[in-house]
Short mmCIF file of C-alpha atoms and ligand atoms in Angstrom, two decimals:
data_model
loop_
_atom_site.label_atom_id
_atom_site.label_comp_id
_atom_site.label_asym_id
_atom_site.label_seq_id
_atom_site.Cartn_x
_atom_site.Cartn_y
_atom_site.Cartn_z
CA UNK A 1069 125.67 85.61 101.11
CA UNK A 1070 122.50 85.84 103.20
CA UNK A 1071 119.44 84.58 101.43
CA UNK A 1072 116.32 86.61 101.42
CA UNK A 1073 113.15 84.48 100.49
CA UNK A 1074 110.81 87.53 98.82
CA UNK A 1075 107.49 86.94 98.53
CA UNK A 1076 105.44 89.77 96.20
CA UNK A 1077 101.68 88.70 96.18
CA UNK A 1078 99.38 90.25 94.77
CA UNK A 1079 97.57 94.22 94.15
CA UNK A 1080 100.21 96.74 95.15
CA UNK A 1081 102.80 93.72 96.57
CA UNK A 1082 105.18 93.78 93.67
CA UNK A 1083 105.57 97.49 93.14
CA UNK A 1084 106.02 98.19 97.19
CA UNK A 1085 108.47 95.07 97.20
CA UNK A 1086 110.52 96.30 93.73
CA UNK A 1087 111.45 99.33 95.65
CA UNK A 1088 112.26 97.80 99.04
CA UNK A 1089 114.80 95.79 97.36
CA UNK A 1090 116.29 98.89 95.41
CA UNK A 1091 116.81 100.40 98.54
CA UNK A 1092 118.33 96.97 100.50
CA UNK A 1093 121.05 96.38 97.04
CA UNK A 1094 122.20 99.82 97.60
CA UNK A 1095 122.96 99.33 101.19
CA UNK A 1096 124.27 95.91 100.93
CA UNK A 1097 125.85 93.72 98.17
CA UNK A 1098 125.91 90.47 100.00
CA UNK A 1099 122.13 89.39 99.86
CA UNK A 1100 120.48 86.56 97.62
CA UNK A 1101 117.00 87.26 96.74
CA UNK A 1102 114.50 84.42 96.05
CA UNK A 1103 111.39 85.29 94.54
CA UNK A 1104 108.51 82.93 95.88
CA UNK A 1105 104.95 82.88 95.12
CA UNK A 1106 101.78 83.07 97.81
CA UNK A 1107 98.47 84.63 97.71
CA UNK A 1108 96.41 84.93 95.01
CA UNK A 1109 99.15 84.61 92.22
CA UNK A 1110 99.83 81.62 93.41
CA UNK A 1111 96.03 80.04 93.43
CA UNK A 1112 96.11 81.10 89.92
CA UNK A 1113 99.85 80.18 88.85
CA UNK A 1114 100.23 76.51 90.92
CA UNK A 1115 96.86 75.92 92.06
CA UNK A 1116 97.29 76.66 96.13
CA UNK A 1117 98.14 79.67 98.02
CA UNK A 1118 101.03 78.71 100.06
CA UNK A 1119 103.27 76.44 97.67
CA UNK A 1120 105.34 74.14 99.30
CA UNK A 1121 108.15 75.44 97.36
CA UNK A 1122 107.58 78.71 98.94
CA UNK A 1123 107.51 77.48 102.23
CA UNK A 1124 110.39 75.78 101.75
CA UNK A 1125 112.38 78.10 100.26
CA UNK A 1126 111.04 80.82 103.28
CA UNK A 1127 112.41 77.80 105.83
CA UNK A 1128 115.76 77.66 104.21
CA UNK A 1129 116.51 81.29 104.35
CA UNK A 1130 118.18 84.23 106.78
CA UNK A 1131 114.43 86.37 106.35
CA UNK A 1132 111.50 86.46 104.44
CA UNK A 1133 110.18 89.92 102.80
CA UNK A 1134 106.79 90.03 102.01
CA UNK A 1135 104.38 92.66 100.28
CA UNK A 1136 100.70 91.81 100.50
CA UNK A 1137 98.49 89.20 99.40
CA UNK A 1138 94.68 88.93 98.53
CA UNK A 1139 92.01 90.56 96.77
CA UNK A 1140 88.28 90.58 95.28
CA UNK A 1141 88.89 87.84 92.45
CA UNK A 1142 89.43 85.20 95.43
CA UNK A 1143 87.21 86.04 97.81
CA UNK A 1144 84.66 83.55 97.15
CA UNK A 1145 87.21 81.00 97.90
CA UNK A 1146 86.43 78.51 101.11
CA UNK A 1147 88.37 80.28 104.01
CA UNK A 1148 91.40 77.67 104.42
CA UNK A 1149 91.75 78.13 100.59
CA UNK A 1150 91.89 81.87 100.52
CA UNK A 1151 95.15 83.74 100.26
CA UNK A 1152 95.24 85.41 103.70
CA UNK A 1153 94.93 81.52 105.42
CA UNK A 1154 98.73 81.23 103.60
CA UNK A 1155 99.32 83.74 105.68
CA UNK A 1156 98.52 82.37 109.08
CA UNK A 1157 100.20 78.96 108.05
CA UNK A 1158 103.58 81.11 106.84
CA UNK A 1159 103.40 82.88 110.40
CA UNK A 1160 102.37 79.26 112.36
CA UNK A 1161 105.53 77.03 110.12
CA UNK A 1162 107.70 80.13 110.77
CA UNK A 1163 107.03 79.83 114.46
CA UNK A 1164 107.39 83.71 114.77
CA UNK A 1165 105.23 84.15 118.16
CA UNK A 1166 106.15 88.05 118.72
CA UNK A 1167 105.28 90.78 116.31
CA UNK A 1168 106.90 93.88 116.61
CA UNK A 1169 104.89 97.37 115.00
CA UNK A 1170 107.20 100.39 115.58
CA UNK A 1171 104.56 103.73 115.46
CA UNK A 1172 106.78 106.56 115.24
CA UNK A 1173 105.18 110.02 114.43
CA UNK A 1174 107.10 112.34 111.78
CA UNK A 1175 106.88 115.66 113.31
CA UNK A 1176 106.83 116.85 109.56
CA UNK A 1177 103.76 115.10 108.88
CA UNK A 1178 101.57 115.65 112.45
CA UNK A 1179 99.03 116.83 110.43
CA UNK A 1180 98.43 112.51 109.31
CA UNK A 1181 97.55 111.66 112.68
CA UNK A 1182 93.59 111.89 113.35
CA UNK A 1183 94.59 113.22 116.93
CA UNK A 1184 95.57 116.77 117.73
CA UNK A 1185 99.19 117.69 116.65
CA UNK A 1186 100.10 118.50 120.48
CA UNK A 1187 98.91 115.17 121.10
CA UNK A 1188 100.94 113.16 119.15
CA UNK A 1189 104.26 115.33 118.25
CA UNK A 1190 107.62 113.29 119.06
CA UNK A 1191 105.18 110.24 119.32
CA UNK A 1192 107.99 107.03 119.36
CA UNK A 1193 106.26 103.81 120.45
CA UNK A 1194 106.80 99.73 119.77
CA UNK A 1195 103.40 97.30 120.28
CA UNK A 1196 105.28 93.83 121.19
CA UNK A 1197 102.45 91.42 120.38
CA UNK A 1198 102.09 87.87 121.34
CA UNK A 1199 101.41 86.40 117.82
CA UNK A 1200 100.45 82.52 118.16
CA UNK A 1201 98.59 82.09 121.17
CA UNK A 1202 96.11 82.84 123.20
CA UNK A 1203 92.24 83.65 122.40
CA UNK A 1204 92.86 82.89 118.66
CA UNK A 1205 94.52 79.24 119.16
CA UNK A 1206 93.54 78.08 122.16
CA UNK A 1207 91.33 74.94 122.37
CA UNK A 1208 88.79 74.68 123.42
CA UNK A 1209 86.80 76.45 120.46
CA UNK A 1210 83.31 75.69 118.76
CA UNK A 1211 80.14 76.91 118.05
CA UNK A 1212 76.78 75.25 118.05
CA UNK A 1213 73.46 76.33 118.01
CA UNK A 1214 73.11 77.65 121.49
CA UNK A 1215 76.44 78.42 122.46
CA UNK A 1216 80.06 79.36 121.44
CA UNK A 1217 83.29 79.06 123.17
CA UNK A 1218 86.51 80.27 123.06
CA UNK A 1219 89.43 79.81 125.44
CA UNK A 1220 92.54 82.24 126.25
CA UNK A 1221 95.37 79.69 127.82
CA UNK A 1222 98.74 80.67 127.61
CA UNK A 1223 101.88 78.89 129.09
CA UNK A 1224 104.53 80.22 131.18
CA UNK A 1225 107.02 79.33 128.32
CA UNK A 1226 105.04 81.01 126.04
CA UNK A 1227 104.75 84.41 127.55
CA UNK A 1228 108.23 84.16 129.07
CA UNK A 1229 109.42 84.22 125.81
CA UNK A 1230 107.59 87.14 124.30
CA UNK A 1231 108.37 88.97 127.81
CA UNK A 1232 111.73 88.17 127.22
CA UNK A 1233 111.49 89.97 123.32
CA UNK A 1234 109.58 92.94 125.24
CA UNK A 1235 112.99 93.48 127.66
CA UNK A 1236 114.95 93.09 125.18
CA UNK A 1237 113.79 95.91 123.00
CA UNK A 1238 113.33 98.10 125.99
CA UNK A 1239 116.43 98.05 126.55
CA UNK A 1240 117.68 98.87 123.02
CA UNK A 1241 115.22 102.22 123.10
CA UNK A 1242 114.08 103.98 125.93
CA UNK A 1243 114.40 101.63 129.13
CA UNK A 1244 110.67 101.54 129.67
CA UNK A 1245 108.30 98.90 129.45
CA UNK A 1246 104.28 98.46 130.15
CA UNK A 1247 102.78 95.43 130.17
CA UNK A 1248 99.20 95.59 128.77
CA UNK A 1249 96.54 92.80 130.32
CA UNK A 1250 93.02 92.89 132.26
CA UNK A 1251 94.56 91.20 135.45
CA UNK A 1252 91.56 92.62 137.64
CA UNK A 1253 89.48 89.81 135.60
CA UNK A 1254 91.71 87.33 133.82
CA UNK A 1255 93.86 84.76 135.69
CA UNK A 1256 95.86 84.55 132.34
CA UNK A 1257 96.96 88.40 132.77
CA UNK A 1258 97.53 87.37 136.49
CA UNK A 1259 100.18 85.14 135.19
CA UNK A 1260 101.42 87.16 132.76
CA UNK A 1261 102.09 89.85 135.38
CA UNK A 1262 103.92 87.40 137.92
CA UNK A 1263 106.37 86.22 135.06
CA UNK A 1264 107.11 90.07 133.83
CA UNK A 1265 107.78 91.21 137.10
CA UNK A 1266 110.22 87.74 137.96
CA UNK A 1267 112.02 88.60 134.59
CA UNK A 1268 112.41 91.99 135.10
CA UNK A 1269 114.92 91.20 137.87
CA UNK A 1270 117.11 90.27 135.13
CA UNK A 1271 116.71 93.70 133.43
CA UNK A 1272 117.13 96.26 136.54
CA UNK A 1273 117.62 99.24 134.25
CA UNK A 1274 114.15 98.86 132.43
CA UNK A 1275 111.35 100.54 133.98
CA UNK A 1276 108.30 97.64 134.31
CA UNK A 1277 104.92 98.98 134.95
CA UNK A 1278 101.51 97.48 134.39
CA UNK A 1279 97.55 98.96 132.74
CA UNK A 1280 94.93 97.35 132.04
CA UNK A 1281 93.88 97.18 128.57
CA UNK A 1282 91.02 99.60 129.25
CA UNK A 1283 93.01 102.02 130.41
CA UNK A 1284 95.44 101.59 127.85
CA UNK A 1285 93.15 102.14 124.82
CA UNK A 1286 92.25 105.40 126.28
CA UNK A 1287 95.97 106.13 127.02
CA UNK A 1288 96.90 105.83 123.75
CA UNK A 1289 94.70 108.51 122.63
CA UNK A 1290 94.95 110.67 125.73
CA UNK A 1291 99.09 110.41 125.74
CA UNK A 1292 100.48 108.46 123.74
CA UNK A 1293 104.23 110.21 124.14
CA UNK A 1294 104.02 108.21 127.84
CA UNK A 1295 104.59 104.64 125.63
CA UNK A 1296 108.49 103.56 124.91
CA UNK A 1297 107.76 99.65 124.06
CA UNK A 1298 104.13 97.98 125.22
CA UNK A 1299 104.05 94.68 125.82
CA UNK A 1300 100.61 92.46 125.34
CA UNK A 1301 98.88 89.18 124.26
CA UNK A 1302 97.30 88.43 121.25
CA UNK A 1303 94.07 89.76 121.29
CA UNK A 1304 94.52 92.74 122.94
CA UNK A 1305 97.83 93.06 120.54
CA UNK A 1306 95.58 92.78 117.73
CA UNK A 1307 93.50 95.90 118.75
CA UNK A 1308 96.27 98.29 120.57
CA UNK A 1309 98.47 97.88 117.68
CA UNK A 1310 95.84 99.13 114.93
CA UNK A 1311 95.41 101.79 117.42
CA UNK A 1312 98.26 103.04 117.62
CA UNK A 1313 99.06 102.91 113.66
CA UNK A 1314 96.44 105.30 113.55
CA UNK A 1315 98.23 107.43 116.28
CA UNK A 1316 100.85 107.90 113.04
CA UNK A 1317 98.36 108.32 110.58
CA UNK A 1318 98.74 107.08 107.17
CA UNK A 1319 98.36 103.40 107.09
CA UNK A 1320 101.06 103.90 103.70
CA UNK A 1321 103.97 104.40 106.16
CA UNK A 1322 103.68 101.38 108.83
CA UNK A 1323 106.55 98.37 109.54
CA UNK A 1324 106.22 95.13 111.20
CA UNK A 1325 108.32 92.46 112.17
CA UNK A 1326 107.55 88.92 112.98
CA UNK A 1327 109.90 87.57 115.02
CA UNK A 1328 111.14 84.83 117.74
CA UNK A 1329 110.86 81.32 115.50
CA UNK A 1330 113.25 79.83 113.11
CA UNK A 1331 113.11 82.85 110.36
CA UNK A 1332 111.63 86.51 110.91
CA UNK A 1333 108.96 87.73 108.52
CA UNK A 1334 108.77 91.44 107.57
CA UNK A 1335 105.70 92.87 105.89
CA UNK A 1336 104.21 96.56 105.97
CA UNK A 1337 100.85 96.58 108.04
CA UNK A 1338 98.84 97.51 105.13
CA UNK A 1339 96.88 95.31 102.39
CA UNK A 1340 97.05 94.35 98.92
CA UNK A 1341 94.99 97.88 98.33
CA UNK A 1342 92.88 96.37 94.93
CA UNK A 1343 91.82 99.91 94.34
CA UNK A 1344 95.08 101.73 93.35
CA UNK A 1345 97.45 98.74 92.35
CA UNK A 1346 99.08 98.54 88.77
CA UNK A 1347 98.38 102.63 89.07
CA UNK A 1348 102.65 103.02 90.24
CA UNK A 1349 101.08 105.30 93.57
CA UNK A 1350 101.22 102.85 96.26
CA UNK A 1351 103.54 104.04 99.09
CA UNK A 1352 106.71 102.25 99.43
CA UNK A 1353 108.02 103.78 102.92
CA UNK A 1354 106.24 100.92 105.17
CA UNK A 1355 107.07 98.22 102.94
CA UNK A 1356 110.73 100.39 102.80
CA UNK A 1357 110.70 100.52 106.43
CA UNK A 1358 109.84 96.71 106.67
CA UNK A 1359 113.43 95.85 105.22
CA UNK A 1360 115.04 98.37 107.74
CA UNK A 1361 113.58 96.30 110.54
CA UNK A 1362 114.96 92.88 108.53
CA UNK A 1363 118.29 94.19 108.72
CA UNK A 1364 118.01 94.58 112.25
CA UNK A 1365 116.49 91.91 113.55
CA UNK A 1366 117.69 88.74 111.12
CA UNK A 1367 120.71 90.51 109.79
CA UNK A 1368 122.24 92.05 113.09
CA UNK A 1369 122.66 95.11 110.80
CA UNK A 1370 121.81 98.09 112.77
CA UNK A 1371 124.17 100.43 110.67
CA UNK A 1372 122.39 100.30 107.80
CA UNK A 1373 118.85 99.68 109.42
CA UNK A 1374 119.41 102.92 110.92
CA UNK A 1375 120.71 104.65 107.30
CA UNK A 1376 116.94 103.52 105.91
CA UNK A 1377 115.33 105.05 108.34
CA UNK A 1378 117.28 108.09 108.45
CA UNK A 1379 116.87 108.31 104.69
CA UNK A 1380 113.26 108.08 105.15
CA UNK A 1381 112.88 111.43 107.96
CA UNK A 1382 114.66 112.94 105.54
CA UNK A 1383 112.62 111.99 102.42
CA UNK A 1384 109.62 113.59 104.93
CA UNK A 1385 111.67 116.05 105.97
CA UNK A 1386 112.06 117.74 103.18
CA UNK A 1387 108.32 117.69 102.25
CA UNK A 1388 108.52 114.79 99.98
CA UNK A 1389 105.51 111.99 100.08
CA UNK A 1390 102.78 110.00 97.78
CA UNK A 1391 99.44 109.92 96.34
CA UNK A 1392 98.10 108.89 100.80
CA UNK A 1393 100.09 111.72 102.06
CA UNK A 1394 97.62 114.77 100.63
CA UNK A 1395 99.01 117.75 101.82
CA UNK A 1396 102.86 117.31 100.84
CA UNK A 1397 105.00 119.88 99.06
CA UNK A 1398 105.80 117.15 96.42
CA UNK A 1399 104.17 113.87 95.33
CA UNK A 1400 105.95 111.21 94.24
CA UNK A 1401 105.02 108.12 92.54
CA UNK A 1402 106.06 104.35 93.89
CA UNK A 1403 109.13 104.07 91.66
CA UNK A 1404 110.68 107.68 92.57
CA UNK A 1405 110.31 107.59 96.10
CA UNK A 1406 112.33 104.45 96.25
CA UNK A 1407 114.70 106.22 93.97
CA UNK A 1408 114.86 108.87 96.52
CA UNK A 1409 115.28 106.99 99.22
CA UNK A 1410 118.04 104.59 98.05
CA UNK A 1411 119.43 107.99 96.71
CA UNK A 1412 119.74 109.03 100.22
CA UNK A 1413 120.88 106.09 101.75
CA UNK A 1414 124.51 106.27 99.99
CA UNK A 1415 124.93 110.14 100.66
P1 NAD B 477 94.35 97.68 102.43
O1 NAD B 477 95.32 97.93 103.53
O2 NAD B 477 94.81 96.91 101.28
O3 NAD B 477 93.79 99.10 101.90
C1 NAD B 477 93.07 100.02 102.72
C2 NAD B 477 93.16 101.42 102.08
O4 NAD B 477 94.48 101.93 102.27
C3 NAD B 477 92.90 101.43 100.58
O5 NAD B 477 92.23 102.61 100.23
C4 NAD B 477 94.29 101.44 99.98
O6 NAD B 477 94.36 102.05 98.70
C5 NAD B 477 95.07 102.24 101.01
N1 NAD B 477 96.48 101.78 101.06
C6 NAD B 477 96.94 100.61 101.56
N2 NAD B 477 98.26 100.53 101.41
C7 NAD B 477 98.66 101.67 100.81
C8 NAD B 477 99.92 102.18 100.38
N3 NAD B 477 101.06 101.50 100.55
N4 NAD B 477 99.94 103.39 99.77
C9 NAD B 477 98.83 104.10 99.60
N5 NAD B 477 97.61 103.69 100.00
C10 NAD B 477 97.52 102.48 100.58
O7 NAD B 477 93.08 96.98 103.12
P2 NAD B 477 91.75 96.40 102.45
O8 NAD B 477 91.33 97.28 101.33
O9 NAD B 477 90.86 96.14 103.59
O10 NAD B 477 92.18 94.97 101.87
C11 NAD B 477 92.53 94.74 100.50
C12 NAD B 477 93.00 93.30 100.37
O11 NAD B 477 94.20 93.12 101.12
C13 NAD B 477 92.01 92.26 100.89
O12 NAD B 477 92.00 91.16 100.03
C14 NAD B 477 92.57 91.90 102.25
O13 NAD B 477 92.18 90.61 102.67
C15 NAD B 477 94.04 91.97 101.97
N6 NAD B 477 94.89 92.18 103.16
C16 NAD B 477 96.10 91.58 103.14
C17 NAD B 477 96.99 91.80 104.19
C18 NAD B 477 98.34 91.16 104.10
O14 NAD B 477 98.71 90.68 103.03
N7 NAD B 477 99.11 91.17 105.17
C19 NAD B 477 96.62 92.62 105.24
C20 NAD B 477 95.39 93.25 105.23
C21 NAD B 477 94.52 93.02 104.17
#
């Protein structure tokens, strides 16, 4: 049995995650699913919003599916006792330094995507993202009263490993790579840039090329087809990779992965969305999606990675879509769409 440590959280969390894991027990009978709480059910069930129980249990296991934490009722919280700090200690004791966010346009549903259809048809991109370090870690940090400071310091470990991720996935999809940095200013991207182009010795049939981050944001909305996987740090991650979900369109149908440390994390991109949960409309496909990506990157299961997210074109395909998706032929609420979907998947 591989154990799956499933965290709900709170707003829409449960109702996305109830349907992921209808979909993953139709496509495999081997997995053990252990319900843990974080977020804001947590604060109010046990008193803190990352249990130790919870961490534990995510520590002990093959992967950790998660929904979505957080919401207006603990807001007024201190920050470090908020639920979305459990989330940056999950991702820090998980060690998962690269986060993977797969944009891939339906041609079905072009009319999503804020950009012009001929823009963004066959659209098929992966944001690697260096996830704990960089501008966000890096010491030294503070603020007084006439100054702030913050520091961007990466190793060569640390973004040989990530590079390493980046080659890696090229070489599963489309053999190209571009490494995202601002190397005509940073000696951080300068280094980044030496160890990509050392490593890609070891990867001959992946194409390596190099923009600067500038240039890439207005890529991405210029031509975004040109992208097979991009490769960045953490800040810049944290900005490309929004913009590029938006390439797609509907924030309802978005994946990540969090990978590289002990145990992966999977989680769709969105929130806990306050305003529609309990209401049964939330989309399931990202959080759907997120369990495809599980299977492939902690399972080794690409068979049935790939039957998810066949069963999801097709879903589109054939005009099908919820309450975010306006314009579809027919609307389906949370429940039937992962009825749909796991229908699918054993056809
Ligand atoms: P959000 O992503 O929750 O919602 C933004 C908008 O998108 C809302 O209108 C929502 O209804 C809609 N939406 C989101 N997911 C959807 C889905 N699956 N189907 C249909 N519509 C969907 O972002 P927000 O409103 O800024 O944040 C709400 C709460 O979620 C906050 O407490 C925030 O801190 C938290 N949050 C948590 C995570 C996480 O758990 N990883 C990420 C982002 C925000």
């Amino acid at each position: 049995m591989k154990k799956i440590c499933v965290i709900k959280g709170d707003g829409i969390g449960p109702e996305i995650i109830d349907e992921a894991l209808k979909v993953l027990k139709v496509v495999r009978n081997d997995l053990e699913f252990n319900e843990c709480l974080m977020g804001g059910i947590a604060i109010d069930t046990v008193g803190e919003c990352l249990p130790q129980a919870t961490l534990d249990c995510a520590l002990s296991s093959d992967a950790v599916l998660f929904g979505a934490i957080g919401g207006e009722k603990w807001d007024n919280l201190a920050r470090e006792k908020r639920p979305e700090s459990a989330l940056l200690k999950l991702r820090s004791s998980l060690g998962v330094f690269a986060n993977l966010r797969p944009a891939k346009v339906y041609n079905d549903l072009l009319s999503l995507s804020s950009l012009k259809d001929e823009i963004v048809k066959d659209v098929d991109l992966l944001v690697v993202r260096e996830l704990t370090g960089g501008i966000y870690f890096s010491q030294p940090r503070y603020k007084n009263e006439n100054e702030a400071c913050n520091t961007m310091k990466y190793t060569k470990e640390e973004i040989y490993r990530i590079a390493k991720i980046a080659f890696e996935c090229a070489l599963k999809r489309r053999k190209k790579l571009c490494m995202v940095d601002k190397a005509n200013v940073l000696e951080t991207s300068a280094l980044w840039r030496e160890l990509c182009s050392e490593l890609s010795k070891e990867y001959p049939s992946v194409e390596l090329s190099f923009m600067y981050v500038d240039n890439a944001a207005m890529q991405l909305i210029k031509n975004p087809r040109q992208f097979d996987v991009i490769l960045t740090e953490n800040l810049f991650g944290d900005i490309l990779s929004d913009e590029a979900s938006m390439v797609v369109g509907s924030i309802g149908l978005l994946a990540s992965a969090s990978i590289g440390g002990k145990v992966g994390l999977y989680e769709p991109i969105h929130g806990s969305a306050p305003d529609i949960a309990g209401k049964f409309i939330a989309n399931p496909i990202a959080t759907i999606l997120s369990a495809a990506l599980m299977l492939r990157y902690s399972l080794n299961d690409e068979d049935n990675a790939l039957k998810i997210e066949n069963a999801v074109a097709r879903v589109i395909k054939d005009g099908y879509g919820c309450a975010d998706m306006s314009f579809v032929k027919h609307k389906l609420n949370t429940k039937e769409m992962g009825d749909l979907i796991a229908k699918l998947c054993v056809q």
